[in-house]
mmCIF file of C-alpha atoms in Angstrom:
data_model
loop_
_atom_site.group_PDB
_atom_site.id
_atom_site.type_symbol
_atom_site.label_atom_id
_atom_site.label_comp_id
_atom_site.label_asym_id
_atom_site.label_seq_id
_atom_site.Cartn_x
_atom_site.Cartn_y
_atom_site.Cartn_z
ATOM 1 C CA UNK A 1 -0.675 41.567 9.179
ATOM 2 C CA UNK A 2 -1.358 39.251 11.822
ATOM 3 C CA UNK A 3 -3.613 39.845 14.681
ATOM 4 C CA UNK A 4 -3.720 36.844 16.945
ATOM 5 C CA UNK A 5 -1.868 34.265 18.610
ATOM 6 C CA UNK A 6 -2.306 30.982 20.016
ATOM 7 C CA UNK A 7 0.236 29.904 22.646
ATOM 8 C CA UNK A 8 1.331 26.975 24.877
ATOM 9 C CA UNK A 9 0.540 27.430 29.013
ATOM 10 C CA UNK A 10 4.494 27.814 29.581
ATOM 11 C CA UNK A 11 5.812 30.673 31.446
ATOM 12 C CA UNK A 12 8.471 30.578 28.209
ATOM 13 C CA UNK A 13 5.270 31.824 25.928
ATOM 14 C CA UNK A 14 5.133 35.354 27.644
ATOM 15 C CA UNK A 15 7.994 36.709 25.795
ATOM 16 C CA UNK A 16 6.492 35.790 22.833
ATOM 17 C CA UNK A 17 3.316 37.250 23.663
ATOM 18 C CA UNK A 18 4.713 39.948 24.690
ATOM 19 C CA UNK A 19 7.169 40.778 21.263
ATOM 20 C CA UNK A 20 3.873 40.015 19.555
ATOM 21 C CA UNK A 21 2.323 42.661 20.898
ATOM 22 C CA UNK A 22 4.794 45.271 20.702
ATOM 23 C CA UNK A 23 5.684 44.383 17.331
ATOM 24 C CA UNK A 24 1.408 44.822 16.530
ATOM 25 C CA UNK A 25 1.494 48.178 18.308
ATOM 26 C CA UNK A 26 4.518 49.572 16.961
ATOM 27 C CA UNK A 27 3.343 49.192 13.820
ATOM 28 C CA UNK A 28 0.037 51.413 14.124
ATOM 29 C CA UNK A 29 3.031 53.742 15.500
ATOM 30 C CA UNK A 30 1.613 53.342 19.369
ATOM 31 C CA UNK A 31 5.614 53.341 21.265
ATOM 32 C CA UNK A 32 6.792 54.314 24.420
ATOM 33 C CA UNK A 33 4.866 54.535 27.452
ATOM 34 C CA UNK A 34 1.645 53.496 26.467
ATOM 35 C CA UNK A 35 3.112 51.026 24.640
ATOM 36 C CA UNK A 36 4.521 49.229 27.632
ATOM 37 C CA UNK A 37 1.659 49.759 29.364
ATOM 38 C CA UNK A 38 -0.420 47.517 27.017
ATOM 39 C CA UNK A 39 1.807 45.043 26.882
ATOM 40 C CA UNK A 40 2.177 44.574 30.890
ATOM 41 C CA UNK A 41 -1.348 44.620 31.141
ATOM 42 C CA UNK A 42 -2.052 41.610 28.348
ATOM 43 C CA UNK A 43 1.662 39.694 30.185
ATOM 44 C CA UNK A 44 -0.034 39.879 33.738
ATOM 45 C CA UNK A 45 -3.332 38.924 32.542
ATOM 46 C CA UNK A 46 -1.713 36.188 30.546
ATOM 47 C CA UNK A 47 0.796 35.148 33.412
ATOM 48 C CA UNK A 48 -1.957 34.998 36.008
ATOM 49 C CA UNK A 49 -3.945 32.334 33.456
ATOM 50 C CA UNK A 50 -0.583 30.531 32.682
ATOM 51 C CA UNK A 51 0.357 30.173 36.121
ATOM 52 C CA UNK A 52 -2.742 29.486 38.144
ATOM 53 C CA UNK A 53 -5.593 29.208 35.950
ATOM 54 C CA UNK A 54 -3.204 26.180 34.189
ATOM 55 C CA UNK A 55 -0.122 25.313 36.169
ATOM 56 C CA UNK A 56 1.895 25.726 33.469
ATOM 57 C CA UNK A 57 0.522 23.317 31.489
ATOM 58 C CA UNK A 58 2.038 22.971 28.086
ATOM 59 C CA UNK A 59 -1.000 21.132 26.865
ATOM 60 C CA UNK A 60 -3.422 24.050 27.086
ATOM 61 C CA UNK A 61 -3.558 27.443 25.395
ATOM 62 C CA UNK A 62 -4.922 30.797 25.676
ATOM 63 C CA UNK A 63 -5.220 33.299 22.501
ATOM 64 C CA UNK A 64 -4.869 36.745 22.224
ATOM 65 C CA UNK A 65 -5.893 38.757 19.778
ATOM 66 C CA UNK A 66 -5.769 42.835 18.805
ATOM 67 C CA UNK A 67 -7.579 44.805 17.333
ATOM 68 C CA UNK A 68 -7.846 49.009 16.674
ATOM 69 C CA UNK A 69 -11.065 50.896 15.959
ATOM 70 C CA UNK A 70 -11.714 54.617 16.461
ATOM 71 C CA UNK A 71 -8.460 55.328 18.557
ATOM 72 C CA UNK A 72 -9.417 52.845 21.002
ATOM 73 C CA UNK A 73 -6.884 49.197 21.449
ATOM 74 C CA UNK A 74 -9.363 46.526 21.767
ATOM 75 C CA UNK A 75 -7.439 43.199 23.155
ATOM 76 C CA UNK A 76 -9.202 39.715 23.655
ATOM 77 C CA UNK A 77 -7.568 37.011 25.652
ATOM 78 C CA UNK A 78 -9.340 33.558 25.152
ATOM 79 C CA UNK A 79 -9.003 31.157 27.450
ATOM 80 C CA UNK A 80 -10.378 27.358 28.807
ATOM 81 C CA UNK A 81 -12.295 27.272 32.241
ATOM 82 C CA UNK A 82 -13.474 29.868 34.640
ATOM 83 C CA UNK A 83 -12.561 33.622 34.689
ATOM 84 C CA UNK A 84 -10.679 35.020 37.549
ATOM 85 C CA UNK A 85 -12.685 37.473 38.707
ATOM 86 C CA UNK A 86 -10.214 40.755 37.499
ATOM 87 C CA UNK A 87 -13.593 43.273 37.632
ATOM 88 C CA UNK A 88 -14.121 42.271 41.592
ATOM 89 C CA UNK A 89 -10.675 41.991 42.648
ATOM 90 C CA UNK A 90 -10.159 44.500 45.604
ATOM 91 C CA UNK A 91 -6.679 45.833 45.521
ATOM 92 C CA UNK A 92 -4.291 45.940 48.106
ATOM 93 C CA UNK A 93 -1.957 48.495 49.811
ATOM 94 C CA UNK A 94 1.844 48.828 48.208
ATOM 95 C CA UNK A 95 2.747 48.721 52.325
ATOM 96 C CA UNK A 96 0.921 46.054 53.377
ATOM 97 C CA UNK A 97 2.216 43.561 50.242
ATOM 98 C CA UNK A 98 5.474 44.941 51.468
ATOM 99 C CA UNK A 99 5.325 43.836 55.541
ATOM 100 C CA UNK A 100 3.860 40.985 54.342
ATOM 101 C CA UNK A 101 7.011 40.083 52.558
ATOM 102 C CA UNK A 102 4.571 39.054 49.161
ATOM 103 C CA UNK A 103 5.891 38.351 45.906
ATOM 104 C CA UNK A 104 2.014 38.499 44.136
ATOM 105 C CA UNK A 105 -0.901 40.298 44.368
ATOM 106 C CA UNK A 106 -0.100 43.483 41.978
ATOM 107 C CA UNK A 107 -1.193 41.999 38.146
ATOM 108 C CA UNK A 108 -4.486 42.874 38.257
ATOM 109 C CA UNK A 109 -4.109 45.739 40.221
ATOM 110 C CA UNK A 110 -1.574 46.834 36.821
ATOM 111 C CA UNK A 111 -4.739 45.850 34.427
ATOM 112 C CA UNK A 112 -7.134 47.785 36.503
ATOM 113 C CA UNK A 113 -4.742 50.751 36.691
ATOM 114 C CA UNK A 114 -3.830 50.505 32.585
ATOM 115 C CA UNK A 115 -7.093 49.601 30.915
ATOM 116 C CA UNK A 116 -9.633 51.954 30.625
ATOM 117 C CA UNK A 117 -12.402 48.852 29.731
ATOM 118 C CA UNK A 118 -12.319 45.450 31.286
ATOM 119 C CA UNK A 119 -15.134 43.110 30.409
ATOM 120 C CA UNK A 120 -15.152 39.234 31.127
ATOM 121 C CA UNK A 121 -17.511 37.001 28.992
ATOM 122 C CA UNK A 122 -18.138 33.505 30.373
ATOM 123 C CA UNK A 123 -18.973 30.399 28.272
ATOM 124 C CA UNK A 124 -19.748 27.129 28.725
ATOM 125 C CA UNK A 125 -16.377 25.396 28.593
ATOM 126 C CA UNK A 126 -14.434 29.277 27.865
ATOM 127 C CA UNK A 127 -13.592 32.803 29.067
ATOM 128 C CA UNK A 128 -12.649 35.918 27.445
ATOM 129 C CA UNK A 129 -11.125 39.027 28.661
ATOM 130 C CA UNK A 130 -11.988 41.827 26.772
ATOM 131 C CA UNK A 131 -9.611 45.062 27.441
ATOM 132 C CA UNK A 132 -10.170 48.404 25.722
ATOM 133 C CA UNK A 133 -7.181 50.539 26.040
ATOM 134 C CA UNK A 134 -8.206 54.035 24.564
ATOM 135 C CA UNK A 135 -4.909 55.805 23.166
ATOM 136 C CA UNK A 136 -5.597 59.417 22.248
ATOM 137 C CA UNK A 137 -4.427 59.992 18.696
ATOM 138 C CA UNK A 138 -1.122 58.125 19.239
ATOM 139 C CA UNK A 139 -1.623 55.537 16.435
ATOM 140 C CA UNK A 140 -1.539 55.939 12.634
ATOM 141 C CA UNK B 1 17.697 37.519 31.688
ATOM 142 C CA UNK B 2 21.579 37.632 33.312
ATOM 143 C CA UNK B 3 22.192 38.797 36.069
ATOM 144 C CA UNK B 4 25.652 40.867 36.820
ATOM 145 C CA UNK B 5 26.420 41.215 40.415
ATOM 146 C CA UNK B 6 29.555 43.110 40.943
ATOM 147 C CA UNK B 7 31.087 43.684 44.449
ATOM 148 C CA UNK B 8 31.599 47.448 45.341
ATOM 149 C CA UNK B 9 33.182 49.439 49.255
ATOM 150 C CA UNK B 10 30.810 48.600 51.198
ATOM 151 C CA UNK B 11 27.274 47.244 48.866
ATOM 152 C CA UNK B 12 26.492 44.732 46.202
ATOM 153 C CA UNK B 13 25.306 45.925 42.395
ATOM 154 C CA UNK B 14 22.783 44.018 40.544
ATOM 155 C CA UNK B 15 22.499 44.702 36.513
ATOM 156 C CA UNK B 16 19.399 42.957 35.692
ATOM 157 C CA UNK B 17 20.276 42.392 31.884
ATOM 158 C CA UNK B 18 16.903 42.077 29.391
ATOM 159 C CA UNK B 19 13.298 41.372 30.428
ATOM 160 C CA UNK B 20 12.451 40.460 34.328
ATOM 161 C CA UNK B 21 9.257 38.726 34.196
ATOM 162 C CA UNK B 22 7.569 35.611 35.776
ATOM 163 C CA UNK B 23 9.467 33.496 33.716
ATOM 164 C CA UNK B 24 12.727 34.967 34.941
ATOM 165 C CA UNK B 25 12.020 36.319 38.418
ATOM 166 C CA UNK B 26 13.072 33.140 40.550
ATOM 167 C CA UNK B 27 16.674 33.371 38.612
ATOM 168 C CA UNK B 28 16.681 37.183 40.951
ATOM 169 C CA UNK B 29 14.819 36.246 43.656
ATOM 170 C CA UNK B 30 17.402 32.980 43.872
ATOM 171 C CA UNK B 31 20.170 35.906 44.075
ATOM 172 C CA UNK B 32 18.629 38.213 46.128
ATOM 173 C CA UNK B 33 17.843 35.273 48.517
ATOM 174 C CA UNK B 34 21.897 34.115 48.437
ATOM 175 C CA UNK B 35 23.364 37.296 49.236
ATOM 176 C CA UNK B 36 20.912 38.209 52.048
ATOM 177 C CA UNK B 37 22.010 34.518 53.493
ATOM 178 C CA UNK B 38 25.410 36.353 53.590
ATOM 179 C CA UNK B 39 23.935 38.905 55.636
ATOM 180 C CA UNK B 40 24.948 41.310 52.185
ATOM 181 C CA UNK B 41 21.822 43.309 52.921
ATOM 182 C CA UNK B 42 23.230 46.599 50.753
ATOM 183 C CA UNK B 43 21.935 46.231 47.619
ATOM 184 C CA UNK B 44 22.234 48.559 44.522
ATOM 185 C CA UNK B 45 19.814 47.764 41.657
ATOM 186 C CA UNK B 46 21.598 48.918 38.076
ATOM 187 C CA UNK B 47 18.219 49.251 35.660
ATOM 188 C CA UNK B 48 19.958 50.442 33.206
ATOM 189 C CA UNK B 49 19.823 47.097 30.638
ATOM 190 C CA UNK B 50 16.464 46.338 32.303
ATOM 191 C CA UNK B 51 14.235 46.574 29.013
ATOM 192 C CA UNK B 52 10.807 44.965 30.821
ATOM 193 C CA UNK B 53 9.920 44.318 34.161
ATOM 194 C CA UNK B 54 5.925 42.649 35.237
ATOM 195 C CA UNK B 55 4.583 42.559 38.667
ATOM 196 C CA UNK B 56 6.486 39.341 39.052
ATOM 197 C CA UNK B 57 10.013 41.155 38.857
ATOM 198 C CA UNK B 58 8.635 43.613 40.898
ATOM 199 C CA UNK B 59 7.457 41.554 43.077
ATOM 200 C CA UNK B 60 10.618 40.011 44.029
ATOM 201 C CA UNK B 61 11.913 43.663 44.830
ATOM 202 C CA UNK B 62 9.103 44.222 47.095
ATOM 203 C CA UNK B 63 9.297 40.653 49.206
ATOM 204 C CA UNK B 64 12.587 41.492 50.322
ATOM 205 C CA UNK B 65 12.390 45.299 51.256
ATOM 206 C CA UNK B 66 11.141 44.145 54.869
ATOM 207 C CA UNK B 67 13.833 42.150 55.615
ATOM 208 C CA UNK B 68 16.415 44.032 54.332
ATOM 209 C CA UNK B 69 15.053 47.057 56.589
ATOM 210 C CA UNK B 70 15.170 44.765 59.525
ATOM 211 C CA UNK B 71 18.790 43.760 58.850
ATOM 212 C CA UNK B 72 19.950 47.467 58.658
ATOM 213 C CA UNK B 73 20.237 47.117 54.781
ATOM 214 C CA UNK B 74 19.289 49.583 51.865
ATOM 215 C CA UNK B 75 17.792 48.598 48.552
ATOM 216 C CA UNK B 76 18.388 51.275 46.133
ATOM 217 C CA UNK B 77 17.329 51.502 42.350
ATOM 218 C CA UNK B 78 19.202 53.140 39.524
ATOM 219 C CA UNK B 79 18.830 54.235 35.608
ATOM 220 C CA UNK B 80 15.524 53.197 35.033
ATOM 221 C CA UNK B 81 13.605 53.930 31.577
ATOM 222 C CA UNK B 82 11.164 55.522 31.586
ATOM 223 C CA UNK B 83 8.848 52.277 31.034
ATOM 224 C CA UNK B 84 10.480 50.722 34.088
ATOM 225 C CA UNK B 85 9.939 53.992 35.896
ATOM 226 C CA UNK B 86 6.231 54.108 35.008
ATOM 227 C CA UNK B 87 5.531 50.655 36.571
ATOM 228 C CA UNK B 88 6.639 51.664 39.554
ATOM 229 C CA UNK B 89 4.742 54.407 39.508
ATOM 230 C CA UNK B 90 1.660 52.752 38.181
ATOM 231 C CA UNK B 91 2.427 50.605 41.864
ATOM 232 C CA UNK B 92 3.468 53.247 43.917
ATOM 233 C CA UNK B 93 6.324 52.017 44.802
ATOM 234 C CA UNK B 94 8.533 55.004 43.924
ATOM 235 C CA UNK B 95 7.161 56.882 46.738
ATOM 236 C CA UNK B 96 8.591 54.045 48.868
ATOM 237 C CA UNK B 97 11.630 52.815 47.664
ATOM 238 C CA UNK B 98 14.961 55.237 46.329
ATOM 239 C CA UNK B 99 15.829 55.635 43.246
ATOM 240 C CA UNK B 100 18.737 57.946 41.418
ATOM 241 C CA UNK B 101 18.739 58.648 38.249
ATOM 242 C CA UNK B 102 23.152 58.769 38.645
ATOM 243 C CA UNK B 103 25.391 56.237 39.660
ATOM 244 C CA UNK B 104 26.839 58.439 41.161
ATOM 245 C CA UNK B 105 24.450 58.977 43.735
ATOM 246 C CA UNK B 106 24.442 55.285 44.720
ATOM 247 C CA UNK B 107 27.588 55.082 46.844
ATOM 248 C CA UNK B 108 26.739 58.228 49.486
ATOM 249 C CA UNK B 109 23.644 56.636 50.091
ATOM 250 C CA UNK B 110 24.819 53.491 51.294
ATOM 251 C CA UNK B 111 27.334 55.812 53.188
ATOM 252 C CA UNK B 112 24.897 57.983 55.002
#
């Protein structure tokens, strides 16, 4: 069953990320809700690394890769360069993006909201984002 | 992702059809953009073959519910799943925006 993938910096690669991971998570029977929720937290995180951490590079790519132990989805997003700093990223006000007439600003707000663990581990020439998603008895 | 726009009395329906993400959110924003340069600033948004929408698709929403309350416009959202539901909650953006669960409903509103 396979737990990873490696994909190209294109804005094309998130819908394949993203029927990756549903297709990992529906079969440990984790649907719905919660379900979507783990997935838009790994696209946005993903997106915000496409987009500005690589300008859409084709030539780069990040890895993601799942894993489940004791009820608890453990996702790990691997990436070249420096971390955006998701743990210190102070949120901002539905009304204010909204006068402001913003399109961004709301993906890591979504991870912070969704994930119950965020962890960032910074290497020499890498990142990781480590999200722990805990999930209640919902998987088999 | 399509997008079906459908004239109706008196507002403009949007069916965004499959997954409205960052890849695909400048095909809607490009839409939203051309019928507010018609001054069309009554906009119905159909969810109902939405399957997936990011902060991105949202975000287009969002950027234009300023101007559309300056022209005199209404943005109003329709049949959303519950997944698309529970990202706007997740934002808070249901307590903002309106959304009906019946077409139905969508037509008095843009009356009132």
């Amino acid at each position: 069953m396979k737990t990873a993938i490696k994909v190209k910096c294109s804005k094309g690669s998130l819908i394949v990320i993203r029927d990756f991971v549903n297709k990992w998570l529906t079969e440990r029977a984790i649907t719905g809700v919660l379900a979507n929720q783990i997935v838009l937290a790994i696209d946005e995180a993903c997106a915000n690394s496409i987009i500005h951490q690589h300008q859409c590079d084709g030539k780069s790519n990040i890895e993601i890769q799942m894993s489940l132990e004791a009820q608890t989805v453990h996702v790990e997003i691997k990436d070249t360069g420096n971390a955006f700093p998701i743990t210190r990223y102070k949120p901002r006000a539905i009304n204010d993006i909204i006068r402001k007439r913003n399109k961004g600003g709301m993906g890591i707000y979504l991870i912070r909201n969704i994930m119950d663990e965020i962890e960032i581990e910074q290497k020499a020439d890498h990142f990781i984002y480590k999200f722990a998603k805990h999930i209640n008895g919902q998987a088999l | 992702m399509e997008i079906i726009e459908k004239q109706q009395n008196g507002y403009y329906t949007l069916t965004p059809v499959g997954d409205l993400d960052a890849n695909s959110s400048l095909e809607m924003d490009a839409c939203i953009n051309g019928l507010l340069q018609k001054d069309i600033v009554n906009l119905h948004i159909d969810c109902s073959q939405l399957k997936y929408i990011s902060s991105a698709g949202l975000g287009v929403f969002i950027s234009f519910i300023d101007e559309i309350e300056q022209k005199g416009g209404k943005i109003i959202f329709s049949h959303l799943t519950e997944s698309v539901f529970d990202v706007f909650e997740l934002l808070g953006l249901n307590q903002i925006v309106t959304i009906v669960t019946n077409g139905e409903e969508v037509s008095p509103l843009f009356s009132s």
